[in-house]
Tab-separated table of C-alpha atoms in Angstrom:
chain	number	residue	atom	x	y	z
A	12	PRO	CA	164.022	27.193	117.229
A	13	ARG	CA	160.952	25.221	116.254
A	14	THR	CA	160.748	24.138	112.597
A	15	THR	CA	157.596	23.316	110.663
A	16	SER	CA	157.407	20.592	108.032
A	17	SER	CA	156.521	21.836	104.480
A	18	SER	CA	153.744	19.272	104.425
A	19	SER	CA	152.118	20.434	107.630
A	20	PRO	CA	148.417	21.446	107.550
A	21	ALA	CA	149.236	25.076	108.408
A	22	VAL	CA	151.559	25.512	105.434
A	23	ALA	CA	149.118	23.796	103.067
A	24	SER	CA	146.309	26.085	104.226
A	25	ARG	CA	148.439	29.193	103.672
A	26	ARG	CA	149.347	27.974	100.173
A	27	ARG	CA	145.698	27.476	99.270
A	28	LYS	CA	144.868	30.981	100.458
A	29	MET	CA	147.722	32.425	98.389
A	30	MET	CA	146.547	30.551	95.283
A	31	LYS	CA	143.015	31.899	95.724
A	32	MET	CA	144.348	35.448	96.066
A	33	TRP	CA	146.425	35.085	92.890
A	34	CYS	CA	143.453	33.659	90.951
A	35	VAL	CA	141.215	36.541	92.038
A	36	ALA	CA	143.897	39.079	91.125
A	37	LEU	CA	144.492	37.544	87.684
A	38	TRP	CA	140.727	37.380	86.977
A	39	ALA	CA	140.321	41.022	87.962
A	40	ILE	CA	143.146	41.984	85.594
A	41	ALA	CA	141.629	39.889	82.775
A	42	ILE	CA	138.158	41.432	82.942
A	43	GLU	CA	139.202	44.989	83.748
A	44	GLY	CA	137.405	47.309	81.341
A	45	LEU	CA	135.431	44.604	79.545
A	46	VAL	CA	131.762	45.151	78.707
A	47	ILE	CA	129.791	41.920	79.069
A	48	PRO	CA	126.067	42.829	79.101
A	49	ASP	CA	123.448	40.200	79.849
A	50	LYS	CA	121.201	41.419	77.008
A	51	ASN	CA	121.440	43.510	73.854
A	52	TYR	CA	121.324	47.285	73.812
A	53	VAL	CA	117.911	48.362	72.446
A	54	ASP	CA	115.755	51.492	72.131
A	55	GLY	CA	118.652	53.559	70.802
A	56	GLU	CA	120.863	52.840	73.821
A	57	CYS	CA	124.592	53.318	73.153
A	58	VAL	CA	127.730	52.136	74.922
A	59	VAL	CA	129.455	54.860	76.955
A	60	ASP	CA	133.213	55.219	77.654
A	61	LEU	CA	134.265	51.871	76.208
A	62	GLU	CA	138.033	51.839	75.714
A	63	GLU	CA	139.289	50.434	72.413
A	64	GLU	CA	141.439	47.751	74.072
A	65	ALA	CA	138.494	46.550	76.136
A	66	ALA	CA	136.193	46.680	73.114
A	67	ALA	CA	138.412	44.214	71.268
A	68	SER	CA	137.486	41.499	73.790
A	69	SER	CA	133.904	42.537	74.542
A	70	ASP	CA	130.714	40.852	73.354
A	71	LEU	CA	128.021	43.482	73.046
A	72	PHE	CA	125.473	41.118	71.463
A	73	PRO	CA	124.830	38.321	73.984
A	74	GLN	CA	121.429	37.688	72.386
A	75	LYS	CA	122.142	36.365	68.905
A	76	TRP	CA	120.327	34.935	65.902
A	77	GLU	CA	119.748	31.234	66.554
A	78	ALA	CA	120.406	30.057	63.005
A	79	GLU	CA	121.906	26.742	64.092
A	80	SER	CA	118.525	25.556	65.378
A	81	ARG	CA	116.917	25.988	61.908
A	82	PRO	CA	119.512	24.987	59.309
A	83	GLU	CA	116.881	24.050	56.736
A	84	PHE	CA	115.464	27.571	56.450
A	85	SER	CA	116.613	30.785	54.751
A	86	LEU	CA	119.931	30.536	52.938
A	87	LEU	CA	119.854	33.868	51.115
A	88	TRP	CA	121.062	35.903	54.093
A	89	GLU	CA	123.327	35.273	57.042
A	90	VAL	CA	124.873	37.192	59.912
A	91	SER	CA	128.160	36.864	61.772
A	92	TYR	CA	129.089	38.448	65.116
A	93	HIS	CA	132.372	40.197	65.908
A	94	GLY	CA	132.172	41.543	69.459
A	95	THR	CA	131.161	45.158	68.865
A	96	TYR	CA	129.607	44.712	65.413
A	97	LYS	CA	127.810	42.184	63.226
A	98	VAL	CA	127.952	41.650	59.474
A	99	LEU	CA	124.730	40.988	57.547
A	100	THR	CA	125.224	39.614	54.031
A	101	ASN	CA	122.816	38.628	51.274
A	102	ALA	CA	123.808	36.118	48.619
A	103	LEU	CA	121.184	37.319	46.135
A	104	THR	CA	121.744	41.078	46.250
A	105	LYS	CA	125.451	40.726	47.160
A	106	SER	CA	124.877	43.358	49.836
A	107	ARG	CA	127.036	43.610	52.956
A	108	PHE	CA	125.912	45.659	55.968
A	109	VAL	CA	128.199	46.251	58.950
A	110	LEU	CA	125.961	46.889	61.952
A	111	TYR	CA	128.140	48.294	64.737
A	112	GLN	CA	126.995	49.041	68.268
A	113	CYS	CA	126.584	52.780	68.682
A	114	GLY	CA	129.166	54.241	71.038
A	115	THR	CA	131.925	52.005	69.680
A	116	ARG	CA	134.531	52.536	66.987
A	117	VAL	CA	133.327	52.315	63.390
A	118	PRO	CA	134.988	49.170	61.973
A	119	GLU	CA	136.537	50.838	58.940
A	120	GLU	CA	138.509	47.690	58.139
A	121	GLU	CA	135.237	45.956	57.196
A	122	GLU	CA	133.785	46.496	53.727
A	123	GLY	CA	130.103	47.326	53.401
A	124	VAL	CA	127.451	49.823	54.427
A	125	LYS	CA	128.078	50.983	58.002
A	126	VAL	CA	124.990	51.387	60.208
A	127	ALA	CA	125.038	52.253	63.904
A	128	VAL	CA	122.627	50.044	65.831
A	129	PRO	CA	120.147	49.961	67.373
A	130	ILE	CA	118.395	52.187	64.865
A	131	THR	CA	115.420	54.253	66.020
A	132	ARG	CA	113.889	55.484	62.743
A	133	ALA	CA	112.764	53.056	60.033
A	134	ALA	CA	110.649	53.132	56.891
A	135	THR	CA	109.189	50.472	54.636
A	136	THR	CA	107.930	50.256	51.078
A	137	SER	CA	105.515	47.363	51.646
A	138	THR	CA	102.735	46.520	54.098
A	139	THR	CA	104.175	42.997	54.149
A	140	TYR	CA	107.063	44.188	56.330
A	141	LEU	CA	104.928	46.104	58.826
A	142	PRO	CA	104.149	43.069	61.031
A	143	PHE	CA	107.886	42.461	61.450
A	144	PHE	CA	108.231	45.745	63.364
A	145	GLU	CA	105.214	44.912	65.490
A	146	MET	CA	106.446	41.406	66.305
A	147	ILE	CA	109.709	42.712	67.785
A	148	GLY	CA	108.117	45.586	69.711
A	149	GLU	CA	109.236	48.423	67.392
A	150	ARG	CA	105.952	49.960	66.180
A	151	ARG	CA	106.995	53.449	67.218
A	152	SER	CA	110.208	53.157	65.196
A	153	VAL	CA	108.214	53.109	61.947
A	154	LYS	CA	108.371	56.699	60.729
A	155	ALA	CA	107.385	56.448	57.055
A	156	TYR	CA	105.483	54.232	54.643
A	157	THR	CA	106.077	54.813	50.934
A	158	SER	CA	102.628	53.881	49.673
A	159	ASP	CA	98.984	54.680	50.380
A	160	PHE	CA	98.182	54.176	54.058
A	161	ASP	CA	94.681	53.066	53.086
A	162	TYR	CA	96.279	49.698	52.307
A	163	VAL	CA	97.402	49.222	55.934
A	164	THR	CA	95.325	46.947	58.164
A	165	SER	CA	97.128	47.154	61.539
A	166	PRO	CA	94.953	49.346	63.795
A	167	CYS	CA	97.943	50.386	65.938
A	168	LEU	CA	100.004	51.579	62.985
A	169	ARG	CA	96.992	53.332	61.507
A	170	LYS	CA	96.498	55.023	64.863
A	171	LEU	CA	100.121	56.224	64.862
A	172	TYR	CA	99.592	57.521	61.311
A	173	ARG	CA	96.395	59.283	62.372
A	174	ASP	CA	98.283	60.943	65.237
A	175	GLY	CA	101.086	62.151	62.967
A	176	GLU	CA	103.823	59.805	64.183
A	177	ILE	CA	104.100	58.063	60.799
A	178	VAL	CA	104.156	59.876	57.460
A	179	GLN	CA	102.794	58.654	54.148
A	180	ALA	CA	105.752	59.291	51.856
A	181	TYR	CA	103.661	58.846	48.745
A	182	ASP	CA	101.505	60.945	46.429
A	183	PRO	CA	98.507	58.894	45.161
A	184	ALA	CA	97.768	61.482	42.477
A	185	THR	CA	101.139	61.034	40.780
A	186	TRP	CA	101.951	57.544	42.031
A	187	SER	CA	105.298	58.876	43.220
A	188	ILE	CA	107.359	58.311	46.362
A	189	ASP	CA	108.526	61.275	48.403
A	190	GLY	CA	112.006	60.288	49.543
A	191	SER	CA	112.560	63.375	51.718
A	192	TYR	CA	111.631	61.597	54.959
A	193	GLU	CA	114.290	60.774	57.555
A	194	ALA	CA	115.066	57.144	58.287
A	195	ASP	CA	118.124	55.255	59.458
A	196	VAL	CA	117.080	52.379	57.193
A	197	THR	CA	114.311	51.853	54.642
A	198	PHE	CA	113.320	48.217	54.276
A	199	ALA	CA	112.609	48.169	50.569
A	200	ASP	CA	111.892	45.926	47.622
A	201	ASN	CA	114.151	45.925	44.598
A	202	TRP	CA	111.798	48.167	42.602
A	203	THR	CA	112.002	51.143	44.967
A	204	ARG	CA	115.584	50.896	46.239
A	205	SER	CA	116.783	53.772	44.043
A	206	VAL	CA	114.220	56.333	45.256
A	207	VAL	CA	114.294	55.826	49.028
A	208	PRO	CA	116.944	56.888	51.571
A	209	ASN	CA	119.278	54.298	53.141
A	210	PRO	CA	117.660	51.218	51.581
A	211	TYR	CA	118.096	47.640	52.688
A	212	VAL	CA	116.653	45.378	49.959
A	213	MET	CA	114.551	42.537	51.309
A	214	THR	CA	114.659	39.246	49.382
A	215	ASP	CA	111.801	37.392	51.066
A	216	THR	CA	109.880	36.935	47.799
A	217	HIS	CA	112.821	34.994	46.369
A	218	GLU	CA	112.736	32.330	49.068
A	219	ASP	CA	111.267	28.954	48.165
A	220	SER	CA	109.526	28.154	51.461
A	221	VAL	CA	107.008	29.982	53.603
A	222	LEU	CA	109.058	29.262	56.712
A	223	GLU	CA	112.103	30.814	55.072
A	224	THR	CA	110.053	33.967	54.559
A	225	VAL	CA	109.136	34.078	58.251
A	226	GLU	CA	112.803	34.430	59.143
A	227	TYR	CA	112.936	37.920	57.656
A	228	VAL	CA	111.572	39.178	60.955
A	229	GLN	CA	115.120	38.495	62.147
A	230	VAL	CA	116.603	40.565	59.327
A	231	VAL	CA	114.605	43.525	60.624
A	232	GLY	CA	115.426	42.583	64.211
A	233	LEU	CA	119.179	42.728	63.578
A	234	PHE	CA	118.984	46.479	62.931
A	235	PHE	CA	117.263	47.004	66.292
A	236	ASN	CA	119.364	44.484	68.284
A	237	ARG	CA	116.082	42.635	68.769
A	238	GLU	CA	117.406	39.140	68.072
A	239	ALA	CA	115.737	37.715	71.183
A	240	GLU	CA	112.295	39.021	70.223
A	241	ALA	CA	112.720	37.863	66.619
A	242	ASN	CA	113.826	34.398	67.727
A	243	ALA	CA	110.740	34.100	69.920
A	244	ALA	CA	108.387	35.199	67.112
A	245	ILE	CA	109.931	32.796	64.612
A	246	ASP	CA	109.805	29.882	67.044
A	247	LEU	CA	106.147	30.591	67.771
A	248	ILE	CA	105.145	30.646	64.097
A	249	VAL	CA	107.279	27.669	63.083
A	250	ASP	CA	106.045	25.535	65.982
A	251	SER	CA	102.441	26.445	65.174
A	252	TYR	CA	102.902	25.604	61.487
A	253	ARG	CA	104.554	22.268	62.205
A	254	CYS	CA	102.006	21.287	64.832
A	255	THR	CA	99.068	22.094	62.551
A	256	SER	CA	100.701	20.224	59.684
A	257	GLU	CA	101.129	17.151	61.879
A	258	GLU	CA	97.492	17.321	62.934
A	259	VAL	CA	96.409	17.525	59.302
A	260	SER	CA	98.552	14.485	58.478
A	261	ARG	CA	96.672	12.474	61.100
A	262	VAL	CA	93.328	13.544	59.633
A	263	VAL	CA	94.436	12.682	56.089
A	264	ALA	CA	95.639	9.268	57.255
A	265	VAL	CA	92.228	8.529	58.784
A	266	ASP	CA	90.274	9.884	55.792
A	267	ASP	CA	92.632	8.064	53.417
A	268	ARG	CA	92.342	10.758	50.739
A	269	ARG	CA	93.529	14.268	49.957
A	270	LYS	CA	91.542	17.227	48.610
A	271	ASN	CA	91.800	18.459	45.031
A	272	VAL	CA	92.370	22.224	45.265
A	273	LEU	CA	92.202	24.822	42.485
A	274	TYR	CA	94.115	28.037	43.252
A	275	THR	CA	93.070	30.830	40.892
A	276	ASN	CA	91.903	34.422	40.475
A	277	TYR	CA	89.846	36.356	37.961
A	278	TRP	CA	91.024	39.519	36.152
A	279	ALA	CA	88.012	41.452	34.941
A	280	ALA	CA	89.920	43.648	32.487
A	281	ALA	CA	91.159	40.569	30.642
A	282	ASP	CA	88.006	38.543	31.289
A	283	GLY	CA	90.476	35.784	32.048
A	284	TRP	CA	91.830	33.625	34.865
A	285	ASN	CA	95.208	32.844	36.386
A	286	VAL	CA	95.881	29.275	37.498
A	287	ALA	CA	98.407	27.941	39.993
A	288	SER	CA	101.800	26.711	38.900
A	289	CYS	CA	104.026	24.721	41.244
A	290	PRO	CA	106.416	24.882	42.992
A	291	ASN	CA	105.203	28.007	44.745
A	292	TRP	CA	104.427	29.205	48.250
A	293	TYR	CA	100.677	28.471	47.946
A	294	CYS	CA	101.417	24.958	46.669
A	295	GLU	CA	103.491	24.344	49.797
A	296	VAL	CA	100.766	25.468	52.207
A	297	ILE	CA	97.995	23.660	50.291
A	298	GLU	CA	99.995	20.443	50.407
A	299	SER	CA	100.661	20.924	54.151
A	300	ALA	CA	96.892	21.280	54.616
A	301	GLY	CA	96.242	17.931	52.915
A	302	GLY	CA	95.484	19.175	49.410
A	303	ASP	CA	96.762	18.445	45.917
A	304	VAL	CA	96.898	21.447	43.600
A	305	VAL	CA	94.856	21.177	40.403
A	306	LEU	CA	97.160	22.062	37.508
A	307	SER	CA	96.358	22.591	33.850
A	308	SER	CA	98.245	21.364	30.803
A	309	ALA	CA	95.897	23.199	28.417
A	310	THR	CA	96.969	26.231	26.430
A	311	PRO	CA	95.380	29.477	27.699
A	312	GLU	CA	92.787	30.789	25.248
A	313	VAL	CA	92.816	34.486	26.241
A	314	SER	CA	95.541	37.030	25.585
A	315	TYR	CA	95.655	40.443	27.259
A	316	TYR	CA	98.526	42.835	26.527
A	317	GLY	CA	100.559	39.856	25.436
A	318	TYR	CA	99.939	37.863	28.623
A	319	PRO	CA	98.094	34.508	28.519
A	320	TRP	CA	94.923	33.946	30.548
A	321	TYR	CA	92.605	30.976	30.839
A	322	SER	CA	89.060	31.393	29.608
A	323	THR	CA	86.004	30.963	31.828
A	324	ASP	CA	85.122	27.695	30.078
A	325	GLN	CA	88.600	26.327	30.766
A	326	ILE	CA	88.410	27.309	34.446
A	327	LEU	CA	84.946	25.773	34.827
A	328	GLU	CA	86.349	22.418	33.769
A	329	MET	CA	88.992	22.687	36.510
A	330	VAL	CA	86.400	23.798	39.083
A	331	GLU	CA	84.376	20.665	38.371
A	332	GLU	CA	87.497	18.606	39.053
A	333	ALA	CA	88.206	20.326	42.388
A	334	ASP	CA	86.875	19.768	45.898
A	335	VAL	CA	87.883	23.262	47.016
A	336	VAL	CA	88.601	26.480	45.082
A	337	ILE	CA	90.807	29.216	46.574
A	338	SER	CA	90.843	32.693	45.020
A	339	ASP	CA	93.536	35.155	46.133
A	340	GLY	CA	91.280	38.002	45.053
A	341	SER	CA	87.597	38.769	45.483
A	342	TRP	CA	85.406	36.166	43.780
A	343	PRO	CA	83.386	37.575	40.861
A	344	THR	CA	79.688	37.731	41.713
A	345	GLN	CA	78.628	36.429	38.297
A	346	PHE	CA	80.170	33.062	39.099
A	347	GLU	CA	78.837	32.598	42.623
A	348	ASN	CA	76.592	29.748	41.451
A	349	TRP	CA	79.723	27.644	40.915
A	350	THR	CA	79.443	26.645	44.563
A	351	ARG	CA	77.342	23.733	43.329
A	352	PHE	CA	80.561	22.234	41.957
A	353	ALA	CA	82.980	22.943	44.815
A	354	ASP	CA	83.489	24.847	48.064
A	355	ILE	CA	84.787	28.282	47.064
A	356	TYR	CA	86.814	30.673	49.243
A	357	ASP	CA	88.341	34.069	48.513
A	358	ASN	CA	90.662	36.410	50.437
A	359	GLN	CA	87.919	38.690	51.842
A	360	GLY	CA	88.316	37.260	55.339
A	361	LYS	CA	87.742	38.610	58.833
A	362	ASN	CA	89.658	41.895	58.368
A	363	GLY	CA	89.247	42.255	54.611
A	364	ALA	CA	91.556	41.632	51.679
A	365	PHE	CA	94.289	44.037	52.808
A	366	ASP	CA	94.976	41.801	55.805
A	367	TRP	CA	95.656	38.934	53.374
A	368	TYR	CA	98.430	40.930	51.719
A	369	GLU	CA	99.786	42.340	54.983
A	370	ARG	CA	99.919	39.300	57.255
A	371	ARG	CA	99.369	36.137	55.205
A	372	HIS	CA	102.975	36.434	54.072
A	373	VAL	CA	104.425	36.612	57.595
A	374	GLU	CA	101.981	34.307	59.384
A	375	PRO	CA	101.783	31.231	57.141
A	376	ASP	CA	100.668	29.147	60.104
A	377	VAL	CA	97.413	31.133	60.186
A	378	LEU	CA	96.862	30.536	56.480
A	379	LEU	CA	97.554	26.834	57.044
A	380	GLN	CA	94.884	26.726	59.750
A	381	ASP	CA	92.456	28.526	57.437
A	382	LEU	CA	93.058	25.927	54.740
A	383	ALA	CA	92.854	23.047	57.227
A	384	VAL	CA	89.372	24.058	58.376
A	385	ALA	CA	88.334	24.721	54.750
A	386	PHE	CA	89.479	21.263	53.628
A	387	TRP	CA	88.485	19.330	56.748
A	388	PRO	CA	85.646	21.238	58.486
A	389	GLU	CA	84.599	18.165	60.468
A	390	ALA	CA	88.070	17.787	61.991
A	391	PHE	CA	89.039	21.388	62.810
A	392	ALA	CA	87.268	24.254	64.516
A	393	TYR	CA	89.649	27.118	63.743
A	394	GLU	CA	88.192	30.556	63.149
A	395	ARG	CA	89.236	31.534	59.636
A	396	LYS	CA	91.195	34.800	59.496
A	397	PHE	CA	92.140	35.271	55.836
A	398	LEU	CA	89.652	33.146	53.896
A	399	ARG	CA	85.947	33.834	53.393
A	400	ARG	CA	83.622	31.103	52.238
A	401	LEU	CA	81.334	32.252	49.462
A	402	GLY	CA	78.043	33.343	50.962
A	403	GLU	CA	79.596	34.762	54.139
A	404	PRO	CA	79.844	38.550	54.715
A	405	VAL	CA	82.891	40.309	53.303
A	406	GLY	CA	85.371	41.091	56.066
A	407	GLU	CA	86.271	44.658	57.022
A	408	ARG	CA	89.185	46.101	58.945
A	409	PRO	CA	88.267	47.826	62.236
A	410	GLU	CA	87.672	51.569	61.883
A	411	ASP	CA	87.430	52.471	65.578
A	412	LEU	CA	91.183	52.623	66.089
A	413	ASP	CA	91.072	53.589	69.767
A	414	ALA	CA	88.923	50.569	70.542
A	415	ALA	CA	90.896	48.225	68.291
A	416	CYS	CA	94.243	49.493	69.616
A	417	PRO	CA	93.899	50.928	73.130
A	418	ASP	CA	97.682	50.618	73.663
A	419	VAL	CA	100.077	51.075	70.731
A	420	ASP	CA	102.873	49.572	72.839
A	421	ALA	CA	100.972	46.341	73.491
A	422	PRO	CA	102.594	43.101	72.283
A	423	TYR	CA	101.775	41.902	68.804
A	424	ASP	CA	98.656	39.754	68.550
A	425	PHE	CA	99.629	36.569	66.729
A	426	GLN	CA	96.503	35.345	64.951
A	427	HIS	CA	97.006	31.587	65.075
A	428	ALA	CA	94.884	29.423	67.317
A	429	ASP	CA	96.492	26.994	69.730
A	430	CYS	CA	97.320	23.756	68.002
A	431	PRO	CA	94.872	21.012	69.077
A	432	ASP	CA	97.569	18.757	70.480
A	433	ALA	CA	99.653	21.513	72.078
A	434	ASP	CA	98.135	21.056	75.543
A	435	ASP	CA	98.286	17.289	75.235
A	436	ALA	CA	101.906	17.494	74.184
A	437	ASP	CA	102.710	19.725	77.143
A	438	ALA	CA	100.921	17.324	79.472
A	439	ASP	CA	102.823	14.391	77.999
A	440	ASP	CA	106.077	16.262	78.431
A	441	ASP	CA	105.191	16.982	82.070
A	442	LYS	CA	104.355	13.332	82.639
A	443	LYS	CA	107.586	12.230	81.003
A	444	GLN	CA	109.540	14.730	83.057
A	445	LYS	CA	107.875	13.623	86.293
A	446	SER	CA	108.379	9.971	85.391
A	447	SER	CA	111.993	10.622	84.523
A	448	SER	CA	112.496	12.539	87.769
A	449	HIS	CA	110.854	9.740	89.755
A	450	THR	CA	113.055	7.128	88.082
A	451	LEU	CA	116.112	9.257	88.747
A	452	VAL	CA	115.203	9.516	92.430
A	453	LEU	CA	114.777	5.745	92.639
A	454	TRP	CA	118.266	5.282	91.249
A	455	LEU	CA	119.893	8.083	93.209
A	456	LEU	CA	118.531	7.087	96.622
A	457	PRO	CA	120.344	3.711	96.941
A	458	LEU	CA	123.390	5.231	95.266
A	459	CYS	CA	123.530	8.003	97.855
A	460	VAL	CA	123.119	5.497	100.690
A	461	ALA	CA	125.930	3.365	99.270
A	462	LEU	CA	128.192	6.383	98.893
A	463	ALA	CA	127.425	7.491	102.442
A	464	LEU	CA	128.296	4.046	103.800
A	465	LEU	CA	131.496	4.008	101.752
A	466	ALA	CA	132.420	7.430	103.088
A	467	CYS	CA	131.824	6.271	106.666
A	468	LEU	CA	133.961	3.217	106.045
A	469	CYS	CA	136.766	5.282	104.599
A	470	LEU	CA	136.576	7.690	107.537
A	471	PHE	CA	136.668	4.818	109.988
A	472	LEU	CA	139.688	3.249	108.283
A	473	ALA	CA	141.466	6.589	108.119
A	474	ARG	CA	140.934	7.195	111.814
A	475	ARG	CA	141.989	3.620	112.599
A	476	ARG	CA	145.153	4.084	110.594
A	477	ALA	CA	145.909	7.417	112.279
A	478	SER	CA	145.330	5.868	115.713
A	479	ASP	CA	147.661	2.980	114.930
A	480	LYS	CA	150.308	5.392	113.671
A	481	ARG	CA	150.126	7.497	116.849
A	482	HIS	CA	150.360	4.383	118.969
A	483	PHE	CA	153.416	3.212	117.028
A	484	GLU	CA	155.122	6.614	117.456
A	485	LEU	CA	154.485	6.592	121.213
A	486	VAL	CA	155.863	3.131	121.603
A	487	ARG	CA	158.909	3.973	119.468
A	488	LYS	CA	159.753	7.074	121.531
A	489	GLN	CA	159.630	5.336	125.003
A	490	PRO	CA	163.079	4.782	126.760
A	491	PRO	CA	164.375	1.222	126.740
A	492	VAL	CA	163.323	-0.958	129.703
A	493	PRO	CA	166.214	-2.723	131.663
A	494	GLU	CA	166.361	-6.438	131.106
A	495	THR	CA	165.128	-8.508	134.079
A	496	HIS	CA	165.620	-12.161	134.898
A	497	PRO	CA	163.531	-14.425	137.087
A	498	LYS	CA	165.085	-15.228	140.394
A	499	THR	CA	166.575	-18.686	141.025
A	500	LEU	CA	167.622	-20.470	144.181
A	501	ASP	CA	171.247	-19.581	143.410
A	502	ASP	CA	170.449	-15.839	143.376
A	503	GLU	CA	168.981	-15.769	146.870
A	504	ASP	CA	171.043	-14.247	149.659
A	505	PRO	CA	172.841	-16.822	151.750
A	506	VAL	CA	171.411	-17.484	155.093
A	507	ALA	CA	173.724	-16.166	157.740
C-alpha cells in the first residue's frame, strides 16, 4: 500500500484545518451566553434572560467614564466598573452607590445604596443641575424640581413644566418642599437631603476648580448610563475653556499688562458690599481671562446681623483702583455714575440673572469668554451671554416657549462661541496629517519596491533549489551504465 510522509503538504493542510476547527469550537464555548453590547443600555432598557454564570464575565458598560484623560480634575468622586454594576463613591460625603444594570442580579455582596440603572425618573433641588440633564439628552427624565419654577431659565424645561410633565415640588407660601413626588434619584444639595426621596448629594460647590465642577455632568450621567454623552459634553467645555485661555494669554503677552478687576455685589438691606476673597472660582476665571483680582486688607465698616460688610466709601476706593468691576448681582442704580472710574458689568446678561445662576456654574468657558471680551474688547468679538455692561438693556429670558423650544428633544445648545484659533488649529492638524502621510508614502514606496525585489529573489532561489533537488533525485535513481572501453588494435577481430 502507498504510504504518505507526515511532512507532506496534504497532511499539513489537514492539520491546519483541524486546528482552525478546534479554535472556532473553543471560542464558541468561551463566549456562549456572554452579553457584550457595543454601547450602554439607556432609556430604561434592561437586560433580558442573562444567566448568572454568563453575567459574571459580561461587560454591560462598554462606554465608560474617561477619568484617565483628565487626572487633574475632580477628586471628590470616583467610579469603578464591575461587569454588571458600577460603584460610585464620594470622599466628602462618604457615600457609596452601587448602580447595577437593570435585569441583572442585585450585587448584595457590595455595601452601599443599590440603584437599578438606567433610571428614568429624576428630580433636582437646584437649577444649577438642570443643564446636566439637558447635556446628556435626558430632559424628559426630569420629573420634579423642589423650588420655584420661576427661577428656571431653560425654555425646554419650562415648556415641559407648562405641559404638566414636570412638577414643582415646592410651596412658595410656606417655603416648604413637597417630598411626595416619585423619583428614582433626587440630585440634591446637603441642605435638602433629609426632605427629598432617594437623594444623591452633589458636592460640586466643594470643588476648587471650575473644570472640576463641570465633571459633575458625568455624575448625573452615570445614573442614566450616559457616560458617552457626558464625556462628549465635558470634552467640549474643557477644550473651549483651554482654547480661550490660551488666546487670552497671547493677548496679554502682546499688551504686556493685566487688568485690575474688582468682584463685588451690593446688599441693599445692609447698605453694604461684599468683596472677593481668593482662592475662589471667580478668581480662577478672572485670572484665566487676564485679570488680577482687587483684594482689600481693610476692616469692613458695616455690620448687619453680625456679618461684616464694606461701606460704600471703602468700595469706591477699590473701584478707582480697578479697570473693570464685576457684580454678581444687579448693579444699584444710584451708583451708575461710577462708570467714569471703571467699566462696570453685572449679571443681567442676555437671558437675565437667572441664567447666570443656572448655567454659569456648568459652562465656565462661556463666562471666560464674557470676561475676555469685557477685559479686551479690541481683541475679542464674543457675544456676551451672562454679563451686561452698565448702560445696556437688562436681559430677559424668552417667554414664547414654543418659539424658543420647538423641539424638547433637541440637543442641548452649548452657549460658547468657537474659539478663534479652533479652525486654524484644525487646518494645521490637517496639514500636519497630510504632510505626515506624504512623508510616509515617500518612505514606504522604496521600501515596498525593495521588499518586492527581495521576495522575487527568494522565490527564484527557492525554485532553483527545488529544480536542482529534482534533478539530483532523477540522476540518483537511474540504473548504472555498463563500463565501456575504447577499442584498440588488439581488440579487433583477426583477419581470416
